């Protein structure tokens, strides 16, 4: 049953490897809980009380509420699949409610700090340096997700139109414009890549030092390495550059719907979180400039 579900997520829902791994981890964790605590060895035999007990156990372990909610979503998706494919009549997740979570504003890198990173810091004039520079430019200059970066191919770039074709969540395609600095970084990287890995058949755009496909941990290390040189924010993941991209656009007066489309959000609500950061800046401008403030 689980193997069929994994294939459904991978081939029908077109989930990324990272998302698929998260679902597998969540559900396998619940399977182990069922077996150890209730000697239930079949997911289809799980009851509402079992799931509720698992959530309580996770809370006692002080697991982040957002992580617990993700695990709940994983189970809900599985049981909805089981109802449609296996014909089970009751969904044990039906009365399970998501935990309340505090609304944290997304962290982002200040504009001056990003200018320092991309203008002052010198990237080595070799394969590794040109690759790292391109990664930082792409993440900040287009706001793409980590999974989208890893899925890029050279053929996704339209050099004349200066656009990138990106395959996002749910296999949805979108077109994102890019600026001249990215074009320059891309040309430099491709030149170094071809010299370093002559005849390499890997079609992935971003590759590791040995020519294999890049992987999430590698990109995380690269963003941490360079962001730590210019900022003191606690989070230095690739996603921070996505937050930075959106916040800086809105600070410069970009239309919220346009930012939504650039980010590939399915609803405006997901994009509106960035308006809080922009609103803080507007309030400061108002306090400093308005004669009655």
Coordinates of C-alpha atoms in Angstrom, one line a residue:
X1 CA 0.0 0.0 0.0
X2 CA 2.7 2.5 1.0
X3 CA 4.8 1.7 -2.2
X4 CA 1.7 2.5 -4.3
X5 CA 1.2 5.8 -2.3
X6 CA 4.9 6.8 -2.8
X7 CA 4.5 6.3 -6.6
X8 CA 1.3 8.3 -6.5
X9 CA 3.1 11.2 -4.9
X10 CA 6.1 11.0 -7.2
X11 CA 4.4 10.3 -10.6
X12 CA 0.9 11.6 -10.3
X13 CA 1.3 14.5 -7.9
X14 CA 4.8 15.2 -9.2
X15 CA 6.2 16.0 -5.8
X16 CA 9.9 16.9 -5.5
X17 CA 12.4 14.4 -4.0
X18 CA 12.6 16.6 -1.0
X19 CA 8.8 16.7 -0.4
X20 CA 8.5 13.0 -1.1
X21 CA 11.3 12.3 1.5
X22 CA 9.4 14.4 4.1
X23 CA 6.1 12.4 3.5
X24 CA 8.0 9.1 3.8
X25 CA 9.7 10.2 7.0
X26 CA 6.4 11.4 8.6
X27 CA 4.4 8.4 7.8
X28 CA 7.1 5.9 8.6
X29 CA 7.5 7.6 12.0
X30 CA 3.8 7.1 12.6
X31 CA 4.0 3.5 11.6
X32 CA 6.8 2.9 14.2
X33 CA 4.6 4.6 16.8
X34 CA 1.6 2.4 16.0
X35 CA 3.7 -0.7 16.2
X36 CA 5.5 0.2 19.4
X37 CA 2.7 1.7 21.4
X38 CA -0.4 -0.3 20.1
X39 CA 1.0 -3.3 18.3
X40 CA -1.0 -2.2 15.2
X41 CA 0.9 -3.2 12.1
X42 CA -1.4 -1.9 9.4
X43 CA -1.9 1.8 8.7
X44 CA -5.4 1.1 7.5
X45 CA -6.3 -0.1 11.0
X46 CA -5.2 3.1 12.7
X47 CA -7.9 5.0 14.6
X48 CA -8.4 8.7 15.6
X49 CA -7.2 8.0 19.1
X50 CA -3.9 6.6 17.8
X51 CA -3.2 9.7 15.8
X52 CA -4.2 12.0 18.7
X53 CA -1.8 10.1 21.0
X54 CA 1.0 10.4 18.5
X55 CA 0.5 14.2 18.3
X56 CA 0.5 14.4 22.1
X57 CA 3.8 12.4 22.1
X58 CA 5.3 14.7 19.6
X59 CA 4.3 17.8 21.6
X60 CA 5.8 16.2 24.7
X61 CA 9.1 15.9 22.8
X62 CA 8.8 19.6 22.1
X63 CA 8.6 19.2 18.4
X64 CA 7.9 22.4 16.6
X65 CA 4.1 22.9 16.0
X66 CA 4.7 23.7 12.3
X67 CA 6.5 20.3 12.0
X68 CA 3.7 18.5 13.7
X69 CA 1.2 20.2 11.4
X70 CA 3.2 19.0 8.4
X71 CA 3.0 15.4 9.7
X72 CA -0.7 15.8 10.1
X73 CA -0.9 16.9 6.4
X74 CA 1.1 13.8 5.4
X75 CA -1.3 11.5 7.2
X76 CA -4.3 13.3 5.8
X77 CA -3.0 12.9 2.3
X78 CA -2.3 9.2 2.8
X79 CA -5.8 8.4 4.2
X80 CA -7.6 10.4 1.5
X81 CA -5.6 8.3 -1.0
X82 CA -6.5 5.1 0.9
X83 CA -10.2 6.0 0.8
X84 CA -10.1 6.6 -3.0
X85 CA -7.9 3.6 -3.8
X86 CA -8.6 1.0 -1.1
X87 CA -12.2 1.9 -0.3
X88 CA -11.8 2.3 3.5
X89 CA -14.8 4.0 4.9
X90 CA -13.5 6.1 7.8
X91 CA -10.8 8.6 7.7
X92 CA -9.0 8.7 11.2
X93 CA -7.6 12.1 10.5
X94 CA -11.1 13.7 9.9
X95 CA -11.4 15.2 13.3
X96 CA -7.7 16.0 13.8
X97 CA -7.2 19.8 13.9
X98 CA -3.9 21.6 13.2
X99 CA -2.0 23.1 16.1
X100 CA -2.0 26.8 16.5
X101 CA 1.3 28.3 15.5
X102 CA 2.8 31.8 16.1
X103 CA 3.0 33.9 13.0
X104 CA 6.7 34.7 12.5
X105 CA 7.7 37.3 9.9
X106 CA 10.1 35.8 7.4
X107 CA 13.7 36.8 7.9
X108 CA 15.5 38.6 5.0
X109 CA 18.8 40.1 4.2
X110 CA 19.1 43.8 4.0
X111 CA 19.6 45.5 0.6
X112 CA 23.0 46.9 1.5
X113 CA 24.2 43.4 2.7
X114 CA 23.1 41.8 -0.6
X115 CA 24.9 44.5 -2.5
X116 CA 28.0 43.8 -0.5
X117 CA 27.7 40.1 -1.2
X118 CA 27.2 40.3 -4.9
X119 CA 29.4 43.4 -5.6
X120 CA 32.2 43.4 -3.1
X121 CA 32.9 39.8 -2.2
X122 CA 35.2 38.2 -4.8
X123 CA 34.2 34.8 -6.1
X124 CA 37.1 32.7 -7.4
X125 CA 37.7 32.7 -11.1
X126 CA 37.3 29.0 -11.5
X127 CA 34.5 26.4 -11.7
X128 CA 33.6 26.4 -8.0
X129 CA 33.7 30.2 -7.7
X130 CA 31.6 30.8 -10.8
X131 CA 29.1 28.2 -9.7
X132 CA 28.7 29.7 -6.3
X133 CA 28.2 33.2 -7.7
X134 CA 25.6 31.9 -10.1
X135 CA 23.7 30.1 -7.3
X136 CA 23.6 33.3 -5.2
X137 CA 22.6 35.5 -8.1
X138 CA 19.8 33.0 -9.2
X139 CA 18.3 32.5 -5.7
X140 CA 18.2 36.3 -5.0
X141 CA 17.6 37.5 -8.5
X142 CA 14.7 35.2 -9.3
X143 CA 13.3 34.0 -6.0
X144 CA 13.2 30.4 -7.1
X145 CA 12.9 27.6 -4.6
X146 CA 15.8 25.2 -3.8
X147 CA 14.1 22.3 -5.5
X148 CA 13.5 24.6 -8.6
X149 CA 17.2 25.5 -8.7
X150 CA 18.3 21.9 -8.6
X151 CA 15.9 21.1 -11.4
X152 CA 17.2 23.8 -13.8
X153 CA 18.8 22.9 -17.1
X154 CA 20.6 25.1 -19.5
X155 CA 17.8 24.7 -22.0
X156 CA 15.4 26.4 -19.5
X157 CA 17.1 29.7 -20.2
X158 CA 15.9 32.0 -23.1
X159 CA 19.0 34.2 -23.6
X160 CA 17.3 36.6 -26.0
X161 CA 14.2 37.2 -23.9
X162 CA 16.2 36.9 -20.7
X163 CA 13.7 34.6 -19.1
X164 CA 13.9 31.2 -17.2
X165 CA 11.3 28.4 -17.5
X166 CA 10.8 27.0 -14.0
X167 CA 9.0 23.9 -13.0
X168 CA 7.4 24.6 -9.6
X169 CA 5.2 22.8 -7.1
X170 CA 2.5 20.6 -8.5
X171 CA 4.4 20.5 -11.8
X172 CA 3.3 24.0 -12.6
X173 CA 5.5 25.9 -15.0
X174 CA 6.2 29.6 -14.8
X175 CA 8.4 32.1 -16.7
X176 CA 10.7 34.4 -14.7
X177 CA 12.7 37.3 -16.1
X178 CA 16.3 37.7 -15.2
X179 CA 18.8 40.6 -15.3
X180 CA 22.1 41.1 -17.1
X181 CA 24.2 40.1 -14.0
X182 CA 22.7 36.6 -14.0
X183 CA 23.4 36.3 -17.8
X184 CA 27.0 37.3 -17.1
X185 CA 27.3 34.8 -14.2
X186 CA 25.7 32.1 -16.3
X187 CA 28.1 32.5 -19.2
X188 CA 31.1 32.5 -16.9
X189 CA 29.9 29.3 -15.2
X190 CA 29.1 27.4 -18.4
X191 CA 32.5 28.2 -19.7
X192 CA 34.2 26.9 -16.5
X193 CA 31.9 23.9 -16.4
X194 CA 32.7 22.9 -19.9
X195 CA 36.4 23.2 -19.4
X196 CA 36.3 21.3 -16.0
X197 CA 33.9 18.5 -17.1
X198 CA 34.6 18.1 -20.8
X199 CA 32.2 15.4 -22.2
X200 CA 30.2 15.1 -19.0
X201 CA 26.7 14.0 -20.0
X202 CA 25.0 15.5 -16.9
X203 CA 22.2 17.8 -18.2
X204 CA 21.6 19.4 -14.7
X205 CA 22.7 23.1 -14.7
X206 CA 24.2 23.1 -11.2
X207 CA 26.6 20.3 -10.4
X208 CA 28.9 19.5 -7.6
X209 CA 32.7 19.6 -7.6
X210 CA 32.9 16.1 -9.1
X211 CA 30.4 16.8 -11.8
X212 CA 27.4 15.0 -10.3
X213 CA 24.0 16.6 -9.7
X214 CA 23.9 19.2 -6.9
X215 CA 21.9 18.3 -3.8
X216 CA 20.1 20.3 -1.1
X217 CA 22.8 20.1 1.6
X218 CA 25.4 21.3 -0.8
X219 CA 23.4 24.4 -1.7
X220 CA 22.7 25.0 2.0
X221 CA 26.4 25.0 2.7
X222 CA 27.1 27.5 -0.1
X223 CA 24.4 30.0 0.9
X224 CA 25.5 29.8 4.6
X225 CA 29.2 30.3 3.6
X226 CA 28.5 33.6 1.7
X227 CA 25.6 35.0 3.8
X228 CA 27.6 34.6 7.0
X229 CA 30.1 37.0 5.5
X230 CA 27.6 39.9 5.1
X231 CA 24.7 39.4 7.6
X232 CA 24.1 38.3 11.2
X233 CA 20.6 36.9 10.7
X234 CA 20.1 33.5 12.3
X235 CA 18.8 31.7 9.2
X236 CA 21.1 31.4 6.2
X237 CA 19.2 28.9 4.0
X238 CA 18.5 29.2 0.3
X239 CA 14.9 30.0 1.3
X240 CA 16.1 33.2 3.0
X241 CA 17.1 34.5 -0.4
X242 CA 13.6 33.8 -1.7
X243 CA 12.2 35.9 1.3
X244 CA 14.8 38.6 0.5
X245 CA 13.8 38.7 -3.2
X246 CA 10.1 39.2 -2.4
X247 CA 10.7 41.7 0.4
X248 CA 13.0 43.8 -1.7
X249 CA 10.6 43.9 -4.6
X250 CA 7.7 45.0 -2.4
X251 CA 9.9 47.6 -0.8
X252 CA 10.6 49.1 -4.2
X253 CA 6.9 49.3 -4.9
X254 CA 6.3 46.0 -6.9
X255 CA 2.6 44.9 -7.3
X256 CA 1.7 42.2 -4.9
X257 CA 0.0 40.1 -7.6
X258 CA 3.1 40.3 -9.7
X259 CA 5.3 39.1 -6.8
X260 CA 2.8 36.3 -6.3
X261 CA 3.2 35.1 -9.9
X262 CA 7.0 35.4 -9.8
X263 CA 7.2 33.3 -6.6
X264 CA 4.7 30.7 -8.0
X265 CA 2.3 31.0 -5.1
X266 CA -1.1 29.5 -5.7
X267 CA -2.9 32.1 -3.6
X268 CA -2.3 35.7 -2.6
X269 CA -2.4 34.8 1.1
X270 CA 1.0 33.1 0.9
X271 CA 2.5 36.3 -0.6
X272 CA 0.9 38.7 1.8
X273 CA 3.2 37.7 4.6
X274 CA 5.9 39.8 3.0
X275 CA 3.8 42.9 3.1
X276 CA 4.4 43.1 6.9
X277 CA 8.1 43.6 6.4
X278 CA 7.4 46.3 3.8
X279 CA 4.8 47.9 6.0
X280 CA 7.5 48.3 8.8
X281 CA 9.6 50.2 6.3
X282 CA 6.7 52.4 5.2
X283 CA 6.0 53.3 8.8
X284 CA 9.5 54.4 9.3
X285 CA 9.4 56.5 6.2
X286 CA 6.2 58.0 7.3
X287 CA 7.5 58.9 10.8
X288 CA 10.6 60.5 9.4
X289 CA 9.0 62.4 6.5
X290 CA 5.4 63.4 7.4
X291 CA 5.2 66.8 9.0
X292 CA 2.5 65.7 11.4
X293 CA 4.1 62.4 12.4

